[in-house]
Tab-separated table of C-alpha atoms in Angstrom:
chain	number	residue	atom	x	y	z
A	251	MET	CA	-32.456	-5.657	27.620
A	252	HIS	CA	-31.027	-3.342	24.958
A	253	THR	CA	-32.149	0.263	25.343
A	254	ARG	CA	-30.889	3.837	25.412
A	255	ILE	CA	-30.046	5.485	28.713
A	256	SER	CA	-29.348	9.072	29.621
A	257	ILE	CA	-25.695	9.520	30.536
A	258	ALA	CA	-26.859	11.587	33.500
A	259	ASP	CA	-28.684	8.535	34.880
A	260	LEU	CA	-25.619	6.284	34.823
A	261	ARG	CA	-23.938	5.672	38.179
A	262	MET	CA	-20.175	5.551	37.780
A	263	ASP	CA	-19.216	6.022	41.415
A	264	GLY	CA	-19.905	2.578	42.845
A	265	GLY	CA	-16.512	0.935	42.510
A	266	THR	CA	-17.476	-0.612	39.172
A	267	GLN	CA	-14.640	0.912	37.133
A	268	PRO	CA	-12.389	-2.058	36.301
A	269	ARG	CA	-9.377	-0.045	35.160
A	270	SER	CA	-6.770	1.751	37.188
A	271	GLU	CA	-7.338	4.920	35.126
A	272	ILE	CA	-9.155	6.324	32.086
A	273	SER	CA	-7.025	6.747	28.953
A	274	GLU	CA	-7.642	10.215	27.568
A	275	ASP	CA	-6.037	9.141	24.288
A	276	ILE	CA	-8.650	6.406	23.873
A	277	VAL	CA	-11.472	8.791	24.801
A	278	SER	CA	-10.274	11.225	22.122
A	279	GLU	CA	-9.970	8.415	19.580
A	280	TYR	CA	-13.476	7.164	20.323
A	281	ALA	CA	-14.841	10.719	20.154
A	282	GLU	CA	-13.353	11.161	16.688
A	283	ASP	CA	-14.881	7.851	15.619
A	284	LEU	CA	-18.298	8.974	16.869
A	285	ARG	CA	-18.036	12.241	14.959
A	286	ALA	CA	-17.224	10.209	11.862
A	287	GLY	CA	-20.394	8.170	12.310
A	288	ALA	CA	-19.049	5.076	14.061
A	289	ASP	CA	-21.520	2.851	15.907
A	290	PHE	CA	-20.133	1.409	19.134
A	291	PRO	CA	-21.436	-1.673	20.975
A	292	PRO	CA	-23.819	-0.942	23.869
A	293	VAL	CA	-22.299	-0.314	27.277
A	294	GLN	CA	-23.074	-2.807	30.060
A	295	VAL	CA	-25.228	-1.700	32.979
A	296	MET	CA	-26.590	-3.366	36.110
A	297	TYR	CA	-29.995	-2.101	37.301
A	298	ASP	CA	-30.924	-2.648	40.967
A	299	GLY	CA	-34.402	-1.174	40.740
A	300	THR	CA	-33.207	2.343	41.512
A	301	HIS	CA	-29.789	2.930	39.989
A	302	TYR	CA	-28.095	2.035	36.713
A	303	TRP	CA	-24.566	0.918	37.590
A	304	LEU	CA	-22.182	1.180	34.645
A	305	TYR	CA	-19.581	-1.607	34.709
A	306	ASP	CA	-18.325	-1.879	31.119
A	307	GLY	CA	-17.989	1.069	28.718
A	308	PHE	CA	-16.483	3.966	30.674
A	309	HIS	CA	-14.392	5.140	27.720
A	310	ARG	CA	-17.396	5.005	25.394
A	311	VAL	CA	-19.562	7.007	27.796
A	312	ARG	CA	-16.839	9.616	28.264
A	313	ALA	CA	-16.414	9.904	24.491
A	314	ALA	CA	-20.167	10.239	23.924
A	315	GLY	CA	-20.328	13.074	26.432
A	316	ARG	CA	-17.380	14.778	24.805
A	317	VAL	CA	-19.166	15.002	21.445
A	318	GLY	CA	-22.312	16.348	23.084
A	319	ARG	CA	-24.456	13.222	23.201
A	320	GLU	CA	-26.888	12.874	26.080
A	321	GLU	CA	-27.686	9.169	25.678
A	322	VAL	CA	-25.836	5.927	24.978
A	323	GLY	CA	-26.975	2.501	23.902
A	324	ALA	CA	-26.923	0.110	26.837
A	325	GLU	CA	-27.446	-3.551	27.634
A	326	VAL	CA	-29.268	-3.565	30.972
A	327	HIS	CA	-29.020	-6.501	33.382
A	328	GLN	CA	-30.878	-6.997	36.641
A	329	GLY	CA	-28.641	-7.065	39.695
A	330	THR	CA	-27.097	-5.214	42.598
A	331	LYS	CA	-24.177	-2.829	42.791
A	332	GLU	CA	-22.134	-5.762	44.111
A	333	ASP	CA	-23.113	-7.785	41.028
A	334	ALA	CA	-21.874	-4.906	38.878
A	335	GLN	CA	-18.598	-4.804	40.801
A	336	TRP	CA	-18.040	-8.523	40.209
A	337	ALA	CA	-19.049	-8.281	36.539
A	338	SER	CA	-16.678	-5.347	36.020
A	339	LEU	CA	-13.704	-7.573	36.816
A	340	ALA	CA	-14.341	-9.519	33.600
A	341	ALA	CA	-14.810	-6.402	31.452
A	342	ASN	CA	-12.484	-6.088	28.436
A	343	LYS	CA	-11.268	-9.650	28.880
A	344	ARG	CA	-11.833	-10.336	25.182
A	345	HIS	CA	-12.811	-6.974	23.628
A	346	GLY	CA	-12.243	-3.245	23.832
A	347	LEU	CA	-9.071	-1.584	25.081
A	348	ARG	CA	-6.665	-4.337	26.108
A	349	ARG	CA	-6.034	-4.481	29.851
A	350	ASP	CA	-2.459	-3.914	30.977
A	351	GLU	CA	-0.762	-5.690	33.869
A	352	LYS	CA	-1.766	-2.923	36.274
A	353	ASP	CA	-5.426	-3.416	35.337
A	354	LYS	CA	-5.181	-7.195	35.806
A	355	ARG	CA	-3.411	-6.827	39.142
A	356	ARG	CA	-6.068	-4.372	40.291
A	357	ALA	CA	-8.852	-6.754	39.220
A	358	ILE	CA	-7.283	-9.749	40.973
A	359	LYS	CA	-6.786	-7.890	44.240
A	360	ARG	CA	-10.311	-6.460	44.141
A	361	ALA	CA	-11.703	-9.944	43.522
A	362	LEU	CA	-9.743	-11.415	46.419
A	363	LYS	CA	-10.721	-8.622	48.797
A	364	GLY	CA	-14.386	-8.831	47.854
A	365	TRP	CA	-14.924	-12.509	47.118
A	366	GLY	CA	-11.679	-14.295	48.007
A	367	THR	CA	-13.017	-15.984	51.121
A	368	ASP	CA	-15.773	-17.658	49.102
A	369	LYS	CA	-14.353	-18.251	45.631
A	370	SER	CA	-11.399	-20.424	44.670
A	371	ASP	CA	-8.298	-19.206	42.847
A	372	ASN	CA	-9.431	-21.070	39.745
A	373	GLN	CA	-12.893	-19.524	39.768
A	374	ILE	CA	-11.484	-16.003	40.127
A	375	ALA	CA	-8.888	-16.704	37.423
A	376	GLN	CA	-11.497	-17.914	34.944
A	377	HIS	CA	-13.668	-14.878	35.606
A	378	ILE	CA	-10.870	-12.329	35.213
A	379	GLY	CA	-8.932	-14.117	32.480
A	380	CYS	CA	-5.611	-15.025	34.100
A	381	SER	CA	-3.931	-18.090	35.596
A	382	ASP	CA	-4.875	-19.535	38.971
A	383	ARG	CA	-1.188	-19.397	39.947
A	384	THR	CA	-1.262	-15.604	39.533
A	385	VAL	CA	-4.357	-15.369	41.725
A	386	GLY	CA	-2.707	-17.634	44.291
A	387	LYS	CA	0.371	-15.420	44.388
A	388	TYR	CA	-1.683	-12.336	45.204
A	389	ARG	CA	-3.849	-14.288	47.669
A	390	ARG	CA	-0.745	-15.215	49.683
A	391	GLU	CA	0.490	-11.624	49.481
A	392	LEU	CA	-2.796	-10.217	50.804
A	393	GLU	CA	-3.053	-12.885	53.508
A	394	SER	CA	0.518	-12.222	54.682
A	395	THR	CA	-0.261	-8.524	55.122
A	396	SER	CA	-3.658	-9.228	56.756
A	397	GLN	CA	-5.553	-7.484	53.966
A	398	ILE	CA	-7.735	-10.574	53.621
A	399	THR	CA	-8.410	-13.451	55.999
A	400	LYS	CA	-7.596	-17.056	55.233
A	401	SER	CA	-10.785	-19.058	54.733
A	402	THR	CA	-11.213	-22.814	55.202
A	403	GLU	CA	-14.097	-22.984	52.719
A	404	ARG	CA	-14.369	-21.656	49.168
A	405	GLU	CA	-16.670	-22.089	46.222
A	406	GLY	CA	-15.030	-24.190	43.517
A	407	ALA	CA	-15.262	-23.689	39.766
A	408	ASP	CA	-18.152	-26.172	39.668
A	409	GLY	CA	-20.132	-24.188	42.250
A	410	ARG	CA	-19.561	-26.647	45.084
A	411	THR	CA	-18.159	-25.613	48.454
A	412	ILE	CA	-14.706	-27.082	49.021
A	413	ASP	CA	-12.740	-27.517	52.238
A	414	THR	CA	-9.344	-25.832	51.935
A	415	SER	CA	-8.242	-26.418	55.527
A	416	ASN	CA	-5.862	-29.130	54.314
A	417	ILE	CA	-3.912	-26.551	52.308
A	418	GLY	CA	-1.309	-25.333	54.738
A	419	GLY	CA	1.985	-26.220	56.402
A	420	THR	CA	5.308	-26.339	54.623
A	421	GLU	CA	5.204	-25.069	51.047
A	422	ASN	CA	6.741	-27.280	48.388
A	423	GLY	CA	8.260	-24.449	46.339
A	424	ASN	CA	5.223	-23.934	44.136
A	425	GLY	CA	3.313	-21.924	46.719
A	426	VAL	CA	1.130	-24.831	47.893
A	427	SER	CA	1.799	-27.143	50.814
A	428	ASP	CA	2.778	-30.793	50.652
A	429	THR	CA	-0.286	-31.413	52.841
A	430	ALA	CA	-2.532	-30.788	49.848
A	431	THR	CA	-0.479	-33.191	47.758
A	432	GLU	CA	-0.555	-35.825	50.491
A	433	ARG	CA	-4.339	-35.559	50.719
A	434	TYR	CA	-4.523	-36.124	46.978
A	435	ASP	CA	-2.347	-39.242	47.104
A	436	ARG	CA	-4.011	-40.797	50.141
A	437	ASN	CA	-7.407	-40.508	48.521
A	438	GLY	CA	-6.198	-41.929	45.241
A	439	GLN	CA	-8.138	-39.317	43.272
A	440	SER	CA	-7.385	-38.477	39.659
A	441	LEU	CA	-5.551	-35.270	38.885
A	442	LYS	CA	-8.651	-33.818	37.236
A	443	SER	CA	-11.073	-34.621	40.063
A	444	TYR	CA	-8.723	-33.334	42.747
A	445	ALA	CA	-8.026	-30.131	40.815
A	446	GLU	CA	-11.769	-29.503	40.460
A	447	ARG	CA	-12.360	-30.147	44.166
A	448	VAL	CA	-9.569	-27.834	45.353
A	449	GLY	CA	-10.321	-25.250	42.667
A	450	VAL	CA	-7.026	-25.046	40.791
A	451	GLU	CA	-5.720	-26.082	37.389
A	452	LYS	CA	-4.701	-29.681	36.698
A	453	GLN	CA	-1.207	-28.514	35.773
A	454	SER	CA	-0.723	-27.047	39.240
A	455	ILE	CA	-1.573	-30.384	40.885
A	456	THR	CA	1.011	-32.104	38.703
A	457	GLN	CA	3.670	-29.603	39.772
A	458	TRP	CA	2.821	-29.975	43.466
A	459	ARG	CA	2.833	-33.764	43.262
A	460	ASN	CA	6.178	-33.852	41.467
A	461	ALA	CA	7.667	-31.521	44.065
A	462	ALA	CA	6.468	-33.788	46.866
A	463	ARG	CA	7.904	-36.834	45.113
A	464	GLY	CA	11.313	-35.232	45.293
A	465	ALA	CA	11.298	-35.711	49.067
A	466	LYS	CA	9.049	-38.769	49.539
A	467	ARG	CA	8.403	-42.097	47.878
A	468	PHE	CA	5.000	-43.554	47.042
A	469	THR	CA	3.615	-47.030	47.671
A	470	ARG	CA	0.293	-48.764	47.142
A	471	VAL	CA	-1.420	-50.062	50.284
A	472	ASN	CA	-4.715	-51.713	51.023
A	473	LEU	CA	-6.891	-50.290	53.771
A	474	SER	CA	-10.191	-51.955	54.725
A	475	GLY	CA	-10.289	-53.691	51.384
A	476	GLN	CA	-9.767	-50.471	49.419
A	477	SER	CA	-6.646	-49.727	47.410
A	478	VAL	CA	-5.274	-46.273	48.137
A	479	THR	CA	-2.048	-44.420	47.456
A	480	ALA	CA	0.037	-43.431	50.477
A	481	LEU	CA	3.144	-41.386	51.103
A	482	GLN	CA	5.885	-43.086	53.052
A	483	GLU	CA	8.903	-41.387	54.638
């Protein structure tokens, strides 16, 4: 719903600010544009029935206040503060002030700490706008320092719950264990279907498989009448 909201009614203290800091240079630039008659896109707000949680448009709101405006145009969505926090991680992915590496790193870590036990690397990467390998790198970092717990179940990019308990053991140099690659080959799944089930990009599966092939050789076997691919020492 597109409406106008009093700046005083906007909640900006709920952990919905996606950036590491506000750029005063951008606020000043936007303020000058407003004085010159510029019309900015509406800010994005999540309404939980009581509070309006701002999650996209902090620079625009700050600029509007600087030029003495009491209201801003807003696109209001129904949801909780937690919904606003999740939505904020995708803010400025394709528009507005370009996110720097610090902003992306902050978004990835916040996503992993808040939703990492449920969502796959690929799902988080698609939401934020980065690669699943980058998410995986920070997941391992946070797990190694006990900032997040390692989960055996996550929600894949297709919305299904996937079992990640097979991802573990000796890493193959790409940050993912040979166990995951072995599971892929024993099941005889396609690269695409396995990538979707585990929740990573197809390219990553190819890299893991190639790494495993450097130490093992593959053979075709027949088990209970079904042809499967197996790893053989």
